[in-house]
Amino acid sequence: MFVLELQTSNMHAALGRLLDQTRVAGLPLAALSARADADACRISASIDINDRDVIDRLVRRVGALFCVDAIEVRGES
């Protein structure tokens, strides 16, 4: 399982694109959360897959969005 943490300036656009990209790639979302602070928005997505290459491709596609400021990926067992 991998956890993606996105920092974004536009939560709705980033969340929509993340959901769209995971659906197109056929990736199973185990959990999803989004929160807005005073100065930034954060989206956390747990993806139930063990293939790091698939996650790296997803991160490149989502990271290319204009509204995504940073992405952190953590692998969990």
PDB file of C-alpha atoms in Angstrom:
ATOM      1  CA  MET A   1       0.000   0.000   0.000  1.00  0.00           C
ATOM      2  CA  PHE A   2       1.190   3.493  -0.829  1.00  0.00           C
ATOM      3  CA  VAL A   3       0.047   6.811   0.610  1.00  0.00           C
ATOM      4  CA  LEU A   4       0.149   9.936  -1.536  1.00  0.00           C
ATOM      5  CA  GLU A   5       0.065  13.330   0.183  1.00  0.00           C
ATOM      6  CA  LEU A   6      -0.699  16.229  -2.130  1.00  0.00           C
ATOM      7  CA  GLN A   7      -0.321  19.877  -1.225  1.00  0.00           C
ATOM      8  CA  THR A   8      -2.459  22.006  -3.491  1.00  0.00           C
ATOM      9  CA  SER A   9      -3.726  25.510  -4.040  1.00  0.00           C
ATOM     10  CA  ASN A  10      -7.007  24.257  -5.537  1.00  0.00           C
ATOM     11  CA  MET A  11      -8.485  21.332  -3.623  1.00  0.00           C
ATOM     12  CA  HIS A  12     -11.401  20.709  -5.977  1.00  0.00           C
ATOM     13  CA  ALA A  13      -9.304  20.568  -9.136  1.00  0.00           C
ATOM     14  CA  ALA A  14      -6.573  18.412  -7.592  1.00  0.00           C
ATOM     15  CA  LEU A  15      -9.046  16.035  -5.944  1.00  0.00           C
ATOM     16  CA  GLY A  16     -11.006  15.619  -9.159  1.00  0.00           C
ATOM     17  CA  ARG A  17      -7.872  14.923 -11.203  1.00  0.00           C
ATOM     18  CA  LEU A  18      -6.510  12.500  -8.605  1.00  0.00           C
ATOM     19  CA  LEU A  19      -9.777  10.563  -8.569  1.00  0.00           C
ATOM     20  CA  ASP A  20      -9.916  10.575 -12.361  1.00  0.00           C
ATOM     21  CA  GLN A  21      -6.322   9.379 -12.744  1.00  0.00           C
ATOM     22  CA  THR A  22      -6.728   6.559 -10.204  1.00  0.00           C
ATOM     23  CA  ARG A  23      -9.943   5.440 -11.920  1.00  0.00           C
ATOM     24  CA  VAL A  24      -8.383   5.440 -15.386  1.00  0.00           C
ATOM     25  CA  ALA A  25      -5.377   3.485 -14.091  1.00  0.00           C
ATOM     26  CA  GLY A  26      -7.682   1.006 -12.330  1.00  0.00           C
ATOM     27  CA  LEU A  27      -6.064   1.626  -8.948  1.00  0.00           C
ATOM     28  CA  PRO A  28      -7.988   0.663  -5.796  1.00  0.00           C
ATOM     29  CA  LEU A  29      -8.312   3.526  -3.316  1.00  0.00           C
ATOM     30  CA  ALA A  30      -8.308   2.256   0.265  1.00  0.00           C
ATOM     31  CA  ALA A  31      -8.833   5.677   1.861  1.00  0.00           C
ATOM     32  CA  LEU A  32      -9.085   9.314   0.841  1.00  0.00           C
ATOM     33  CA  SER A  33      -9.154  12.487   2.894  1.00  0.00           C
ATOM     34  CA  ALA A  34      -8.894  16.189   2.171  1.00  0.00           C
ATOM     35  CA  ARG A  35      -8.477  19.133   4.499  1.00  0.00           C
ATOM     36  CA  ALA A  36      -8.047  22.848   4.072  1.00  0.00           C
ATOM     37  CA  ASP A  37      -5.892  24.909   6.403  1.00  0.00           C
ATOM     38  CA  ALA A  38      -5.563  28.669   6.422  1.00  0.00           C
ATOM     39  CA  ASP A  39      -2.762  28.697   3.856  1.00  0.00           C
ATOM     40  CA  ALA A  40      -2.880  25.335   2.033  1.00  0.00           C
ATOM     41  CA  CYS A  41      -4.967  22.299   1.176  1.00  0.00           C
ATOM     42  CA  ARG A  42      -3.805  18.728   1.665  1.00  0.00           C
ATOM     43  CA  ILE A  43      -5.152  15.557   0.095  1.00  0.00           C
ATOM     44  CA  SER A  44      -4.173  12.128   1.357  1.00  0.00           C
ATOM     45  CA  ALA A  45      -4.886   9.013  -0.725  1.00  0.00           C
ATOM     46  CA  SER A  46      -4.092   5.423   0.281  1.00  0.00           C
ATOM     47  CA  ILE A  47      -3.748   3.196  -2.762  1.00  0.00           C
ATOM     48  CA  ASP A  48      -3.831  -0.551  -2.269  1.00  0.00           C
ATOM     49  CA  ILE A  49      -1.128  -1.688  -4.686  1.00  0.00           C
ATOM     50  CA  ASN A  50       2.436  -2.967  -4.299  1.00  0.00           C
ATOM     51  CA  ASP A  51       3.863  -1.870  -7.672  1.00  0.00           C
ATOM     52  CA  ARG A  52       6.076   1.203  -7.201  1.00  0.00           C
ATOM     53  CA  ASP A  53       6.324   1.800 -10.980  1.00  0.00           C
ATOM     54  CA  VAL A  54       2.554   2.239 -11.257  1.00  0.00           C
ATOM     55  CA  ILE A  55       2.609   4.717  -8.368  1.00  0.00           C
ATOM     56  CA  ASP A  56       5.509   6.633  -9.929  1.00  0.00           C
ATOM     57  CA  ARG A  57       3.556   7.012 -13.199  1.00  0.00           C
ATOM     58  CA  LEU A  58       0.512   8.238 -11.269  1.00  0.00           C
ATOM     59  CA  VAL A  59       2.635  10.748  -9.356  1.00  0.00           C
ATOM     60  CA  ARG A  60       4.123  12.111 -12.613  1.00  0.00           C
ATOM     61  CA  ARG A  61       0.645  12.579 -14.136  1.00  0.00           C
ATOM     62  CA  VAL A  62      -0.872  14.172 -11.042  1.00  0.00           C
ATOM     63  CA  GLY A  63       2.253  16.229 -10.317  1.00  0.00           C
ATOM     64  CA  ALA A  64       2.047  17.833 -13.749  1.00  0.00           C
ATOM     65  CA  LEU A  65      -1.159  19.635 -12.753  1.00  0.00           C
ATOM     66  CA  PHE A  66      -0.953  23.392 -12.384  1.00  0.00           C
ATOM     67  CA  CYS A  67      -2.540  23.365  -8.922  1.00  0.00           C
ATOM     68  CA  VAL A  68      -0.378  20.678  -7.263  1.00  0.00           C
ATOM     69  CA  ASP A  69       2.448  22.266  -5.318  1.00  0.00           C
ATOM     70  CA  ALA A  70       4.049  19.111  -3.860  1.00  0.00           C
ATOM     71  CA  ILE A  71       3.540  15.349  -3.643  1.00  0.00           C
ATOM     72  CA  GLU A  72       4.966  13.039  -1.016  1.00  0.00           C
ATOM     73  CA  VAL A  73       4.810   9.261  -1.441  1.00  0.00           C
ATOM     74  CA  ARG A  74       5.131   6.803   1.394  1.00  0.00           C
ATOM     75  CA  GLY A  75       5.111   3.030   1.081  1.00  0.00           C
ATOM     76  CA  GLU A  76       3.336   1.169   3.838  1.00  0.00           C
ATOM     77  CA  SER A  77       2.856  -2.488   4.522  1.00  0.00           C
TER      78      SER A  77
END
